[in-house]
GROMACS .gro file of C-alpha atoms in nm:
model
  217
    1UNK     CA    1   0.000   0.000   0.000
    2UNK     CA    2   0.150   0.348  -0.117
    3UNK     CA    3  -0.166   0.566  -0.057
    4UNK     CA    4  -0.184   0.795   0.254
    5UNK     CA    5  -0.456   0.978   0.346
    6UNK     CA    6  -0.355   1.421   0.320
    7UNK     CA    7  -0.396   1.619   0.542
    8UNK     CA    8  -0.697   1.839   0.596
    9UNK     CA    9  -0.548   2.140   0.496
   10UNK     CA   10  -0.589   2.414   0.221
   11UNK     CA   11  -0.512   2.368  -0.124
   12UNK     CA   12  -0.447   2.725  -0.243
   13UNK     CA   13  -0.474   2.767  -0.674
   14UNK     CA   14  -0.449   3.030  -0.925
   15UNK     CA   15  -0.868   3.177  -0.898
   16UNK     CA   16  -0.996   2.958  -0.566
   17UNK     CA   17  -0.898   2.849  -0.259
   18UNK     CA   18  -1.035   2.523  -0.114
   19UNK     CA   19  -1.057   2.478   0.283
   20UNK     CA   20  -1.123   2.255   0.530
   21UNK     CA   21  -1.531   2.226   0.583
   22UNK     CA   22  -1.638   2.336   0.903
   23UNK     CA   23  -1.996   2.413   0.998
   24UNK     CA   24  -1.901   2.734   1.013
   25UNK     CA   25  -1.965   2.717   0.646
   26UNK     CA   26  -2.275   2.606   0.642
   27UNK     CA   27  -2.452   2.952   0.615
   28UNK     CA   28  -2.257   3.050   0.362
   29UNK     CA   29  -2.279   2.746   0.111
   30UNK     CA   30  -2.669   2.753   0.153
   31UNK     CA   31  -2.621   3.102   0.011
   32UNK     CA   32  -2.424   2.962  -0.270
   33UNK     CA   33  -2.622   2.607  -0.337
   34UNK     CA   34  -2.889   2.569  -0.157
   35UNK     CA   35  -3.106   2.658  -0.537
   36UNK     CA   36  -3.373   2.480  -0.661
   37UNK     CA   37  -3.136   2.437  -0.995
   38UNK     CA   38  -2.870   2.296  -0.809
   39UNK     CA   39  -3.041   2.005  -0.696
   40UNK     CA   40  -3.215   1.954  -1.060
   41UNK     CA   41  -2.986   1.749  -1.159
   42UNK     CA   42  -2.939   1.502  -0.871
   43UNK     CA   43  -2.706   1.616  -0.654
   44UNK     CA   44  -2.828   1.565  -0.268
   45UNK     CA   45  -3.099   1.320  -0.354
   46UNK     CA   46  -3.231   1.540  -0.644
   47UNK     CA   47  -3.497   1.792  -0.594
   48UNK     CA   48  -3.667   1.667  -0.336
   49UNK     CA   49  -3.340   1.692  -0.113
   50UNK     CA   50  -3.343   2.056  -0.101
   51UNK     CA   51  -3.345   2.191   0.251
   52UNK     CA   52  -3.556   2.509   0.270
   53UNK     CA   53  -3.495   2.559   0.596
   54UNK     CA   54  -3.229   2.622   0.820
   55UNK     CA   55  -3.206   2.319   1.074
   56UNK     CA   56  -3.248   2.105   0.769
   57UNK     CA   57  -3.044   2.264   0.575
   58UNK     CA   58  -2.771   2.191   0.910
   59UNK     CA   59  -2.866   1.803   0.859
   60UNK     CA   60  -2.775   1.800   0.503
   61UNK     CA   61  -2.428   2.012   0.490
   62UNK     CA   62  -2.336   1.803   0.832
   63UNK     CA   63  -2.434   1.452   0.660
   64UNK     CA   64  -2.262   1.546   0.325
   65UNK     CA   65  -1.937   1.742   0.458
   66UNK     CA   66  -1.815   1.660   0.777
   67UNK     CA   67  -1.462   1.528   0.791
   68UNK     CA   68  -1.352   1.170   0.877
   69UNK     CA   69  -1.056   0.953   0.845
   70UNK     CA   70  -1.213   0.853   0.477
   71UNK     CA   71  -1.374   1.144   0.386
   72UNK     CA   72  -1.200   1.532   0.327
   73UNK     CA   73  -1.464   1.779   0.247
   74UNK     CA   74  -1.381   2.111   0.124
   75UNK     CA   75  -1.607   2.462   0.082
   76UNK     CA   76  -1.474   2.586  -0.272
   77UNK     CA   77  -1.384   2.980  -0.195
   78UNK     CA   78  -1.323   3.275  -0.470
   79UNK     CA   79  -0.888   3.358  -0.410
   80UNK     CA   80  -0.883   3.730  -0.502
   81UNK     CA   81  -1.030   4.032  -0.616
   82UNK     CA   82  -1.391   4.198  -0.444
   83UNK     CA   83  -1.513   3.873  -0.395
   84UNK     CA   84  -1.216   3.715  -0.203
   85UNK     CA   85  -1.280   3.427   0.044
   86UNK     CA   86  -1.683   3.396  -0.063
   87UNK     CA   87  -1.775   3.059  -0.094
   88UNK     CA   88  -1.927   2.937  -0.401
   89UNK     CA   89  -1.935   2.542  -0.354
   90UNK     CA   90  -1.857   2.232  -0.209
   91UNK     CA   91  -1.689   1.903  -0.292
   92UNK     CA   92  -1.504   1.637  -0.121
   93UNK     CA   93  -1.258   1.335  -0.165
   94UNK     CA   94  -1.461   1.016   0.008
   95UNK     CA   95  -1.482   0.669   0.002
   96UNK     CA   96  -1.122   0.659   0.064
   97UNK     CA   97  -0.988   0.335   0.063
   98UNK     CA   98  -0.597   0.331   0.151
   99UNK     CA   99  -0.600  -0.019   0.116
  100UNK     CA  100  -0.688  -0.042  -0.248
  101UNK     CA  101  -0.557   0.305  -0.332
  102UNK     CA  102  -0.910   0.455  -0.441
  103UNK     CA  103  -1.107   0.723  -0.347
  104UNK     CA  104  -1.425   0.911  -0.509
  105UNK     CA  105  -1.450   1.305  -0.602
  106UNK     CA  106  -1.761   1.391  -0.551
  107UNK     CA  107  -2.043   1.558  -0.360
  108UNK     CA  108  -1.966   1.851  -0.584
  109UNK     CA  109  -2.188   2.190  -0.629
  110UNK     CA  110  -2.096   2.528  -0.710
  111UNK     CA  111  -2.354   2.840  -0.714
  112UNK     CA  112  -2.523   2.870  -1.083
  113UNK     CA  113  -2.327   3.190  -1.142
  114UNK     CA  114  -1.960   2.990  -1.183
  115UNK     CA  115  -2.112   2.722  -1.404
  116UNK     CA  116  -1.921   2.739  -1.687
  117UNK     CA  117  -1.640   2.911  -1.576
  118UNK     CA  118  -1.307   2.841  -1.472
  119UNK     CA  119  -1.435   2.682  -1.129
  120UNK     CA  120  -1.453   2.330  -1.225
  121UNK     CA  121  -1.145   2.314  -1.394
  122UNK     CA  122  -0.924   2.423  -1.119
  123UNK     CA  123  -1.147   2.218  -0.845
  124UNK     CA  124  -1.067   1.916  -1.026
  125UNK     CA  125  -0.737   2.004  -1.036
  126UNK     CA  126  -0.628   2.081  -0.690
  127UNK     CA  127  -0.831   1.757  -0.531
  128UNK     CA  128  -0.703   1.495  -0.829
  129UNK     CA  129  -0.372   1.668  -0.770
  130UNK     CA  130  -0.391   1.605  -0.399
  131UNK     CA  131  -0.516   1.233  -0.460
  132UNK     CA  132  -0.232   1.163  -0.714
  133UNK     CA  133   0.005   1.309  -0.514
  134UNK     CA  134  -0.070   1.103  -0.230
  135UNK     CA  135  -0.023   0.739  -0.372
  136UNK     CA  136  -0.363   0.709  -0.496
  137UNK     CA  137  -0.425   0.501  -0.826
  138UNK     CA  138  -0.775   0.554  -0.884
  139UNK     CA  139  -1.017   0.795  -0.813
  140UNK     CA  140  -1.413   0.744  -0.908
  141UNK     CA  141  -1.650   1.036  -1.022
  142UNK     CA  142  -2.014   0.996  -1.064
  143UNK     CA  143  -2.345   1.164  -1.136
  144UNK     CA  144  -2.697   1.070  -1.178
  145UNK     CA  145  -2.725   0.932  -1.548
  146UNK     CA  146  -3.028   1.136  -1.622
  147UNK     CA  147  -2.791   1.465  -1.539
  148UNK     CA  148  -2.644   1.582  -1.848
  149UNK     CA  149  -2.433   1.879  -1.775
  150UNK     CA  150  -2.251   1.658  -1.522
  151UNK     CA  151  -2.193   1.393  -1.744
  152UNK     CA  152  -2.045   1.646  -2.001
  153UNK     CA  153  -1.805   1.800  -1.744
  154UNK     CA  154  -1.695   1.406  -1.647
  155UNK     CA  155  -1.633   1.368  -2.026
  156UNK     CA  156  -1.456   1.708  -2.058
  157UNK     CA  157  -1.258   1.622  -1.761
  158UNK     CA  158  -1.112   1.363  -1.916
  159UNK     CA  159  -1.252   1.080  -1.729
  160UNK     CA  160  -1.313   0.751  -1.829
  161UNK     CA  161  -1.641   0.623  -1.843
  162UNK     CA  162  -1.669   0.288  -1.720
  163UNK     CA  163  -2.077   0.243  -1.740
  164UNK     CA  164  -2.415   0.317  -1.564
  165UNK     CA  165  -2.519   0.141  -1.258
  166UNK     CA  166  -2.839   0.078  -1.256
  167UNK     CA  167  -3.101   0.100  -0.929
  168UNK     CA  168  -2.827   0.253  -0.801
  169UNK     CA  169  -2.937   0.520  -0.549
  170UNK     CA  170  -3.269   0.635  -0.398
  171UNK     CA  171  -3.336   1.007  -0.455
  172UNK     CA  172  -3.498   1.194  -0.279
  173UNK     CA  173  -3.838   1.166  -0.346
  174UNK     CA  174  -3.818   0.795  -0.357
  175UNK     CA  175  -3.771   0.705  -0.692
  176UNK     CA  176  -3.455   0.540  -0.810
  177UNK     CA  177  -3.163   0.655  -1.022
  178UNK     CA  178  -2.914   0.515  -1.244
  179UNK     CA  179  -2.573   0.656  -1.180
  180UNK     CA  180  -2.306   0.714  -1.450
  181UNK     CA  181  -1.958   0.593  -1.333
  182UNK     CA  182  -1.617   0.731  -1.486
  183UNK     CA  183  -1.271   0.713  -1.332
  184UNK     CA  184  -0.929   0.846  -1.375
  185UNK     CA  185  -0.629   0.611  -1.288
  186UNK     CA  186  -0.320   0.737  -1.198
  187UNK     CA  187  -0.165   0.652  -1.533
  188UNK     CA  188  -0.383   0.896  -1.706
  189UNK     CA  189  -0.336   1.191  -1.480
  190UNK     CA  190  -0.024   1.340  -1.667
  191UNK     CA  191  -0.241   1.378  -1.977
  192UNK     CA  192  -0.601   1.495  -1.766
  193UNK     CA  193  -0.366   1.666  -1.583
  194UNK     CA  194  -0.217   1.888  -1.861
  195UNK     CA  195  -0.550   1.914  -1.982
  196UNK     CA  196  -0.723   2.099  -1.704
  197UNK     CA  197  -0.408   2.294  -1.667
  198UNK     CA  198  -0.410   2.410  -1.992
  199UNK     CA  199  -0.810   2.511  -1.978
  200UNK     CA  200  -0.735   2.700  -1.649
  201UNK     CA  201  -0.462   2.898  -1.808
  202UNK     CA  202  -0.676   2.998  -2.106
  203UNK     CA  203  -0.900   3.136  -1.812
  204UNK     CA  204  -0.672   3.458  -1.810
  205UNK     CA  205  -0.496   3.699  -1.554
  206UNK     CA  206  -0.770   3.823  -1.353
  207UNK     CA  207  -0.950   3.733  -1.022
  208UNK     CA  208  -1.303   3.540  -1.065
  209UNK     CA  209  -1.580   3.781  -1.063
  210UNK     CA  210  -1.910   3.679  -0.960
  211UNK     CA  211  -2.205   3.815  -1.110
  212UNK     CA  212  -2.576   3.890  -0.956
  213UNK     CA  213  -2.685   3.652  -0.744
  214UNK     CA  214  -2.986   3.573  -1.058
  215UNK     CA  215  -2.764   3.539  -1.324
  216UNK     CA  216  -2.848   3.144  -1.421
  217UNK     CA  217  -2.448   3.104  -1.533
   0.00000   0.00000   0.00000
């Protein structure tokens, strides 16, 4: 076994900086996810797992992001500029399995107005970086099959898509989804690697600038 688990510490990029997840947080990602379109495509259970209020809203962030010895969530933060430190997502490394040198990248949303942008990219970046780094050979990433704009990013990211399990997970409102399952071993990361560099470079000089809060993306 080569794979260690990191340390929960920052990971510090060119536009974001992702920390630690602490409930501290919470407020502040509910501000930047909790949206009806956020949850449209599956992520927390699909629209029915949207927490209106604020002691559910507590339950969800602390069942989805609090730290463990196989899970490292992170709240995605702007690095720069006016809107320095906000937070404008979530993700986390779980499932980790030292043992068989795997872990899954997910639990991943950003607020609507970074879709698009040069978010994802770096995201992916800094947490397969931090995997790789680490020993790790494999590392999962999944969505809902019936979400296409996550299944593009996957596909853009360079993953490899290994199939759809089907009856996979319960959503939300009871019904059952398929999930789409790609992966990146760690023989493919120099290439996905130079890839998301390359797209985060194109990006330009600036800081990220976030738009009004009802601009879609």
């Amino acid at each position: 076994m080569t794979a260690r688990r990191p340390a929960d510490a920052p990971l510090i990029g060119r536009f974001l900086t992702l920390t630690p997840m602490t409930p501290a947080d919470y407020a502040a990602l509910a501000e930047a996810i909790a949206k009806p379109e956020v949850f449209a495509g599956g992520f927390g259970g699909g629209a029915g797992g949207l927490q209106r209020d604020a002691d559910g809203w507590q339950r969800f962030a602390a069942a989805s992001y609090t730290p463990a010895d196989d899970a490292i969530p992170l709240a995605v933060r702007v690095r720069g500029g006016d809107d320095d430190g906000t937070i404008i997502g979530a993700t986390k490394l779980g499932d980790i399995d030292l043992a068989n040198e795997s872990a899954h990248l997910g639990w991943t949303a950003y607020d609507p107005r970074v879709w698009e942008t040069v978010v994802n990219p770096e995201v992916k970046l800094l947490v397969l970086g931090l995997a790789f780094e680490h020993g790790f050979g494999r590392v999962k990433i999944q969505a809902d099959a019936a979400n296409a704009r996550s299944r593009a990013a996957m596909a853009k990211l360079g993953a490899r898509f290994e199939g759809i399990a089907r009856r996979h997970k319960r959503r939300a409102d009871g019904t059952w989804r398929d999930t789409a399952i790609s992966s990146i071993i760690v023989d493919e990361w120099p290439g996905v690697r130079a890839g998301l560099e390359a797209r985060v470079a194109a990006w330009g000089g600036g800081p990220l600038r976030l738009g009004p809060p009802e601009r879609a993306e």
